[in-house]
GROMACS .gro file of C-alpha atoms in nm:
model
  334
    1MET     CA    1   0.362   3.088  -0.054
    2ARG     CA    2   0.081   3.284  -0.214
    3PRO     CA    3   0.090   3.350  -0.589
    4ILE     CA    4   0.324   3.636  -0.677
    5ARG     CA    5   0.047   3.869  -0.793
    6LYS     CA    6  -0.143   3.828  -0.467
    7MET     CA    7   0.146   3.918  -0.238
    8PHE     CA    8   0.127   4.293  -0.292
    9PRO     CA    9  -0.247   4.375  -0.268
   10GLY     CA   10  -0.200   4.737  -0.170
   11LEU     CA   11   0.080   4.853  -0.394
   12LEU     CA   12  -0.128   4.990  -0.679
   13LEU     CA   13  -0.318   5.200  -0.428
   14SER     CA   14  -0.009   5.303  -0.236
   15ALA     CA   15  -0.039   5.673  -0.293
   16ALA     CA   16  -0.067   5.720   0.080
   17LEU     CA   17   0.270   5.556   0.151
   18GLY     CA   18   0.474   5.803   0.349
   19VAL     CA   19   0.192   6.055   0.350
   20THR     CA   20   0.188   6.282   0.650
   21THR     CA   21  -0.156   6.408   0.732
   22LEU     CA   22  -0.287   6.693   0.937
   23ALA     CA   23  -0.570   6.488   1.081
   24HIS     CA   24  -0.469   6.556   1.440
   25ALA     CA   25  -0.338   6.908   1.391
   26ALA     CA   26  -0.503   7.199   1.563
   27ASP     CA   27  -0.788   7.366   1.376
   28THR     CA   28  -0.584   7.685   1.352
   29ASP     CA   29  -0.303   7.495   1.177
   30LEU     CA   30  -0.551   7.340   0.936
   31ALA     CA   31  -0.702   7.677   0.858
   32ALA     CA   32  -0.358   7.829   0.800
   33THR     CA   33  -0.258   7.541   0.571
   34GLN     CA   34  -0.579   7.574   0.373
   35LYS     CA   35  -0.528   7.948   0.339
   36ARG     CA   36  -0.171   7.903   0.209
   37ALA     CA   37  -0.291   7.634  -0.030
   38GLU     CA   38  -0.559   7.863  -0.168
   39ALA     CA   39  -0.293   8.130  -0.212
   40GLY     CA   40  -0.093   7.896  -0.436
   41ASP     CA   41   0.172   7.754  -0.201
   42ALA     CA   42   0.259   7.414  -0.353
   43HIS     CA   43   0.379   7.258  -0.027
   44ALA     CA   44   0.063   7.369   0.148
   45GLN     CA   45  -0.146   7.233  -0.139
   46VAL     CA   46   0.017   6.893  -0.093
   47ALA     CA   47  -0.031   6.904   0.284
   48TRP     CA   48  -0.396   7.007   0.247
   49GLY     CA   49  -0.449   6.740  -0.015
   50ASN     CA   50  -0.294   6.480   0.216
   51HIS     CA   51  -0.528   6.590   0.493
   52LEU     CA   52  -0.831   6.547   0.267
   53PHE     CA   53  -0.700   6.215   0.133
   54SER     CA   54  -0.678   6.075   0.487
   55SER     CA   55  -1.053   6.125   0.538
   56LYS     CA   56  -1.285   5.825   0.557
   57ASP     CA   57  -1.536   6.028   0.355
   58ARG     CA   58  -1.494   5.930  -0.010
   59LYS     CA   59  -1.606   6.274  -0.134
   60LEU     CA   60  -1.342   6.449   0.075
   61ARG     CA   61  -1.081   6.198  -0.034
   62ASP     CA   62  -1.174   6.255  -0.398
   63SER     CA   63  -1.146   6.630  -0.349
   64SER     CA   64  -0.779   6.591  -0.257
   65THR     CA   65  -0.692   6.516  -0.620
   66GLU     CA   66  -0.750   6.870  -0.741
   67TRP     CA   67  -0.509   7.004  -0.478
   68PHE     CA   68  -0.245   6.754  -0.585
   69ARG     CA   69  -0.301   6.865  -0.946
   70LYS     CA   70  -0.247   7.231  -0.854
   71ALA     CA   71   0.083   7.151  -0.682
   72ALA     CA   72   0.190   6.902  -0.952
   73MET     CA   73   0.148   7.171  -1.215
   74GLN     CA   74   0.408   7.369  -1.018
   75GLY     CA   75   0.651   7.076  -1.036
   76ASP     CA   76   0.610   6.944  -0.680
   77HIS     CA   77   0.726   6.581  -0.692
   78ASP     CA   78   0.516   6.466  -0.396
   79ALA     CA   79   0.212   6.608  -0.568
   80GLU     CA   80   0.305   6.438  -0.896
   81TRP     CA   81   0.323   6.106  -0.715
   82MET     CA   82  -0.010   6.156  -0.542
   83LEU     CA   83  -0.179   6.270  -0.862
   84GLY     CA   84  -0.045   5.969  -1.048
   85SER     CA   85  -0.170   5.739  -0.772
   86ALA     CA   86  -0.510   5.909  -0.785
   87TYR     CA   87  -0.535   5.830  -1.156
   88MET     CA   88  -0.436   5.469  -1.088
   89ALA     CA   89  -0.701   5.428  -0.817
   90GLY     CA   90  -0.971   5.650  -0.966
   91TYR     CA   91  -0.985   5.894  -0.675
   92GLY     CA   92  -1.145   6.218  -0.787
   93VAL     CA   93  -1.072   6.142  -1.153
   94GLN     CA   94  -1.161   5.879  -1.410
   95ARG     CA   95  -0.926   5.584  -1.366
   96ASP     CA   96  -0.651   5.622  -1.628
   97GLY     CA   97  -0.348   5.395  -1.607
   98LYS     CA   98  -0.146   5.576  -1.870
   99ALA     CA   99  -0.193   5.917  -1.708
  100GLY     CA  100  -0.119   5.763  -1.370
  101LEU     CA  101   0.207   5.613  -1.487
  102ASP     CA  102   0.309   5.937  -1.660
  103TRP     CA  103   0.262   6.144  -1.343
  104MET     CA  104   0.426   5.882  -1.121
  105ARG     CA  105   0.725   5.862  -1.355
  106ARG     CA  106   0.771   6.242  -1.340
  107SER     CA  107   0.778   6.228  -0.960
  108LEU     CA  108   1.066   5.980  -0.957
  109ALA     CA  109   1.306   6.262  -1.034
  110ASP     CA  110   1.323   6.316  -0.658
  111GLY     CA  111   1.476   5.969  -0.612
  112THR     CA  112   1.239   5.839  -0.343
  113PRO     CA  113   1.340   5.469  -0.314
  114ASP     CA  114   1.001   5.324  -0.215
  115HIS     CA  115   0.829   5.517  -0.495
  116MET     CA  116   1.068   5.353  -0.742
  117ALA     CA  117   0.967   5.013  -0.601
  118ILE     CA  118   0.595   5.083  -0.622
  119PHE     CA  119   0.632   5.223  -0.973
  120GLY     CA  120   0.819   4.909  -1.077
  121ILE     CA  121   0.559   4.667  -0.943
  122THR     CA  122   0.284   4.883  -1.092
  123LEU     CA  123   0.440   4.848  -1.437
  124LEU     CA  124   0.468   4.473  -1.392
  125THR     CA  125   0.110   4.422  -1.281
  126MET     CA  126  -0.049   4.633  -1.552
  127ASN     CA  127  -0.073   4.357  -1.811
  128ALA     CA  128  -0.255   4.576  -2.061
  129ILE     CA  129   0.053   4.789  -2.117
  130ALA     CA  130   0.285   4.596  -2.345
  131GLY     CA  131   0.660   4.604  -2.314
  132ASP     CA  132   0.686   4.729  -1.958
  133GLN     CA  133   0.816   4.409  -1.796
  134ASN     CA  134   1.185   4.491  -1.828
  135ASP     CA  135   1.125   4.853  -1.732
  136GLY     CA  136   0.940   4.742  -1.419
  137VAL     CA  137   1.219   4.509  -1.308
  138GLU     CA  138   1.474   4.783  -1.380
  139TRP     CA  139   1.291   5.026  -1.151
  140LEU     CA  140   1.270   4.761  -0.880
  141ASN     CA  141   1.645   4.702  -0.907
  142ARG     CA  142   1.704   5.076  -0.887
  143SER     CA  143   1.492   5.090  -0.574
  144VAL     CA  144   1.698   4.812  -0.414
  145THR     CA  145   2.021   4.997  -0.495
  146ALA     CA  146   1.870   5.313  -0.345
  147GLY     CA  147   1.788   5.126  -0.023
  148SER     CA  148   1.415   5.057  -0.052
  149ALA     CA  149   1.305   4.784   0.189
  150GLN     CA  150   0.986   4.750  -0.014
  151GLY     CA  151   1.189   4.690  -0.330
  152MET     CA  152   1.410   4.437  -0.152
  153ASN     CA  153   1.106   4.243  -0.038
  154ILE     CA  154   0.949   4.239  -0.385
  155MET     CA  155   1.270   4.137  -0.560
  156GLY     CA  156   1.327   3.877  -0.290
  157VAL     CA  157   0.989   3.722  -0.363
  158PHE     CA  158   1.061   3.729  -0.738
  159HIS     CA  159   1.393   3.549  -0.686
  160LEU     CA  160   1.212   3.270  -0.503
  161SER     CA  161   1.015   3.173  -0.813
  162GLY     CA  162   1.196   3.339  -1.103
  163ALA     CA  163   0.895   3.561  -1.173
  164PHE     CA  164   0.904   3.825  -1.450
  165GLY     CA  165   1.232   3.698  -1.590
  166VAL     CA  166   1.420   3.747  -1.265
  167SER     CA  167   1.679   3.473  -1.205
  168LYS     CA  168   1.545   3.201  -0.977
  169ASP     CA  169   1.771   3.212  -0.674
  170PRO     CA  170   1.599   3.130  -0.341
  171THR     CA  171   1.916   3.205  -0.145
  172GLU     CA  172   1.932   3.558  -0.290
  173GLY     CA  173   1.559   3.594  -0.233
  174GLU     CA  174   1.597   3.504   0.133
  175ARG     CA  175   1.893   3.742   0.168
  176LEU     CA  176   1.698   4.037   0.028
  177MET     CA  177   1.390   3.961   0.237
  178LEU     CA  178   1.599   3.925   0.554
  179LYS     CA  179   1.763   4.262   0.484
  180ALA     CA  180   1.426   4.429   0.430
  181ALA     CA  181   1.279   4.263   0.737
  182GLY     CA  182   1.576   4.377   0.941
  183MET     CA  183   1.500   4.733   0.830
  184GLY     CA  184   1.158   4.695   0.992
  185ASN     CA  185   0.951   4.636   0.678
  186ALA     CA  186   0.637   4.453   0.792
  187ASP     CA  187   0.562   4.319   0.442
  188ALA     CA  188   0.905   4.155   0.430
  189GLN     CA  189   0.860   4.014   0.778
  190ALA     CA  190   0.527   3.865   0.668
  191SER     CA  191   0.686   3.728   0.351
  192LEU     CA  192   0.961   3.564   0.555
  193GLY     CA  193   0.701   3.409   0.782
  194ALA     CA  194   0.530   3.253   0.480
  195LEU     CA  195   0.866   3.148   0.333
  196TYR     CA  196   0.982   2.960   0.643
  197LEU     CA  197   0.645   2.785   0.674
  198SER     CA  198   0.684   2.661   0.316
  199ASP     CA  199   0.932   2.414   0.170
  200LEU     CA  200   1.090   2.654  -0.080
  201LEU     CA  201   1.420   2.651   0.108
  202GLY     CA  202   1.403   2.285   0.201
  203ALA     CA  203   1.242   2.162   0.521
  204PRO     CA  204   0.993   2.409   0.670
  205LYS     CA  205   1.097   2.600   0.982
  206PRO     CA  206   0.769   2.653   1.171
  207ALA     CA  207   0.928   2.828   1.470
  208GLU     CA  208   1.107   3.077   1.243
  209GLY     CA  209   0.790   3.129   1.042
  210VAL     CA  210   0.589   3.207   1.354
  211ARG     CA  211   0.862   3.439   1.483
  212TRP     CA  212   0.858   3.652   1.169
  213LEU     CA  213   0.479   3.652   1.143
  214GLU     CA  214   0.460   3.770   1.503
  215THR     CA  215   0.719   4.040   1.434
  216ALA     CA  216   0.498   4.169   1.149
  217ALA     CA  217   0.186   4.125   1.362
  218ASN     CA  218   0.339   4.337   1.637
  219GLN     CA  219   0.373   4.615   1.381
  220GLY     CA  220   0.001   4.597   1.315
  221ASN     CA  221   0.009   4.391   0.994
  222ALA     CA  222  -0.348   4.258   0.994
  223ASP     CA  223  -0.291   3.968   0.754
  224SER     CA  224  -0.002   3.847   0.968
  225GLN     CA  225  -0.217   3.876   1.279
  226GLY     CA  226  -0.492   3.670   1.118
  227THR     CA  227  -0.255   3.411   0.972
  228LEU     CA  228  -0.072   3.376   1.302
  229ALA     CA  229  -0.403   3.335   1.483
  230TYR     CA  230  -0.509   3.057   1.246
  231LEU     CA  231  -0.180   2.871   1.289
  232LEU     CA  232  -0.179   2.895   1.668
  233ILE     CA  233  -0.542   2.785   1.695
  234THR     CA  234  -0.519   2.494   1.450
  235GLY     CA  235  -0.156   2.385   1.473
  236ASP     CA  236  -0.138   2.375   1.093
  237LYS     CA  237   0.200   2.378   0.912
  238GLY     CA  238   0.367   2.206   1.208
  239VAL     CA  239   0.316   2.507   1.436
  240THR     CA  240   0.288   2.435   1.808
  241LYS     CA  241  -0.069   2.504   1.918
  242ASP     CA  242  -0.136   2.794   2.152
  243PRO     CA  243  -0.511   2.861   2.114
  244ALA     CA  244  -0.534   3.132   2.380
  245ARG     CA  245  -0.260   3.338   2.214
  246GLY     CA  246  -0.416   3.263   1.878
  247VAL     CA  247  -0.752   3.404   1.985
  248THR     CA  248  -0.582   3.721   2.107
  249TRP     CA  249  -0.429   3.773   1.764
  250ALA     CA  250  -0.755   3.681   1.591
  251GLU     CA  251  -0.942   3.948   1.787
  252LYS     CA  252  -0.682   4.210   1.693
  253ALA     CA  253  -0.706   4.117   1.325
  254ALA     CA  254  -1.087   4.105   1.332
  255ALA     CA  255  -1.093   4.451   1.490
  256LYS     CA  256  -0.935   4.569   1.162
  257ASN     CA  257  -1.201   4.388   0.954
  258ASN     CA  258  -0.945   4.130   0.845
  259ALA     CA  259  -1.098   3.818   0.692
  260ARG     CA  260  -0.827   3.589   0.828
  261GLY     CA  261  -0.889   3.715   1.180
  262TYR     CA  262  -1.261   3.640   1.161
  263TYR     CA  263  -1.183   3.302   1.005
  264ALA     CA  264  -0.952   3.209   1.292
  265LEU     CA  265  -1.211   3.319   1.548
  266GLY     CA  266  -1.474   3.111   1.372
  267LEU     CA  267  -1.253   2.804   1.390
  268ALA     CA  268  -1.184   2.866   1.759
  269TYR     CA  269  -1.558   2.872   1.836
  270LEU     CA  270  -1.621   2.573   1.610
  271SER     CA  271  -1.350   2.353   1.762
  272GLY     CA  272  -1.351   2.480   2.118
  273ASN     CA  273  -0.980   2.566   2.090
  274GLY     CA  274  -0.921   2.896   2.268
  275GLU     CA  275  -1.291   2.971   2.303
  276GLN     CA  276  -1.584   2.778   2.445
  277ARG     CA  277  -1.751   2.580   2.167
  278ASP     CA  278  -2.032   2.793   2.022
  279PRO     CA  279  -2.173   2.705   1.678
  280ALA     CA  280  -2.361   3.035   1.646
  281GLN     CA  281  -2.048   3.242   1.708
  282ALA     CA  282  -1.856   3.009   1.480
  283TRP     CA  283  -2.103   3.049   1.194
  284PHE     CA  284  -2.119   3.426   1.241
  285ASN     CA  285  -1.742   3.479   1.242
  286LEU     CA  286  -1.692   3.242   0.950
  287GLY     CA  287  -1.969   3.421   0.761
  288VAL     CA  288  -1.804   3.759   0.816
  289ALA     CA  289  -1.474   3.609   0.698
  290GLU     CA  290  -1.643   3.489   0.382
  291ARG     CA  291  -1.796   3.834   0.326
  292LEU     CA  292  -1.461   4.010   0.367
  293ASP     CA  293  -1.263   3.755   0.166
  294THR     CA  294  -1.297   3.933  -0.168
  295LYS     CA  295  -0.998   3.745  -0.314
  296HIS     CA  296  -1.149   3.407  -0.221
  297GLN     CA  297  -0.838   3.287  -0.041
  298LEU     CA  298  -1.026   3.108   0.240
  299THR     CA  299  -1.111   2.801   0.036
  300LYS     CA  300  -1.256   2.593   0.321
  301VAL     CA  301  -1.473   2.856   0.487
  302ALA     CA  302  -1.796   2.727   0.332
  303ASP     CA  303  -1.725   2.373   0.457
  304HIS     CA  304  -1.672   2.499   0.811
  305MET     CA  305  -1.990   2.706   0.794
  306SER     CA  306  -2.182   2.399   0.684
  307GLU     CA  307  -2.045   2.208   0.983
  308ALA     CA  308  -2.154   2.482   1.222
  309ALA     CA  309  -2.495   2.513   1.052
  310THR     CA  310  -2.583   2.152   1.134
  311GLN     CA  311  -2.599   2.259   1.500
  312LEU     CA  312  -2.829   2.560   1.437
  313ASN     CA  313  -3.192   2.597   1.339
  314ALA     CA  314  -3.335   2.803   1.052
  315GLY     CA  315  -3.425   3.092   1.280
  316ASP     CA  316  -3.073   3.110   1.421
  317LEU     CA  317  -2.925   3.117   1.073
  318GLU     CA  318  -3.163   3.388   0.955
  319ARG     CA  319  -3.074   3.615   1.248
  320LEU     CA  320  -2.702   3.555   1.205
  321ARG     CA  321  -2.723   3.617   0.831
  322ALA     CA  322  -2.893   3.952   0.897
  323ARG     CA  323  -2.608   4.052   1.129
  324ILE     CA  324  -2.347   3.952   0.872
  325GLU     CA  325  -2.515   4.156   0.599
  326LYS     CA  326  -2.471   4.469   0.814
  327ILE     CA  327  -2.093   4.431   0.799
  328PRO     CA  328  -1.959   4.671   0.532
  329LYS     CA  329  -1.784   4.501   0.245
  330PRO     CA  330  -1.432   4.619   0.156
  331GLU     CA  331  -1.426   4.923  -0.070
  332GLY     CA  332  -1.449   4.818  -0.433
  333ALA     CA  333  -1.601   4.478  -0.358
  334SER     CA  334  -1.913   4.380  -0.552
   0.00000   0.00000   0.00000
């Protein structure tokens, strides 16, 4: 299992959870929404802000914050949540954790279960704010009671290790994660996949691990797609090899710029499992994986690149390196 703090990479930037956008709405609908927003309609301000926030253009995304502020000042809870999340992420405003938490806390008056869960994990992961550990766990427990699959998954993971003062109870952790996974939560399905591949519940269950990873992968979870690809290509963790299926999942993950997907593809080209052996393609895909792996989780990627490099000349490596450098790094990466 990954360290607790690395299992929820997107939660602090989860302002877009549950956001409905107008990205595919007709231009007339967009114009009407913008007009109502400009006239002071809070719901329209939130909808227009959501539309701007969904843009790939950072300037447009940043501009959404002011619309959320206008609606939040009128007491709209969705807007309060989005404004708080903007402060946490630094979208359109200077990053300010205290202001972010204040606005997010106000929004919880509407009782949205997943917001309670995200607020709880946010409190727990903001180490600079003293005394929030118990409060964070309390909000997570509230979210579970309210039916949040996200909260169930997080508390399930905490029970596995006894993190943040939660009682260590792997059986309860598995129960919560199974319930969340059964509700269709892809994060919980991915967590279960990792759990059953580990020895935290006794002997690993590779078939069960693969089944849950594939369930999450079928929902579009890119990390699960990449992890599943790696396992099927290499046969690691006792998983039965199926390189062809592994390459299919690797390509899907790589199409989403997922480091694990590129890593799995690189290994396929390096070993000849699922793809014809090709050291140039291996080195390229492994290099992209290294570039995208901002959390440095792929600890052996450099070794595999060195193996592929022994079969290439300096000119090959220079051309491949130039191609890799054209791949955009994840937002926020140095």
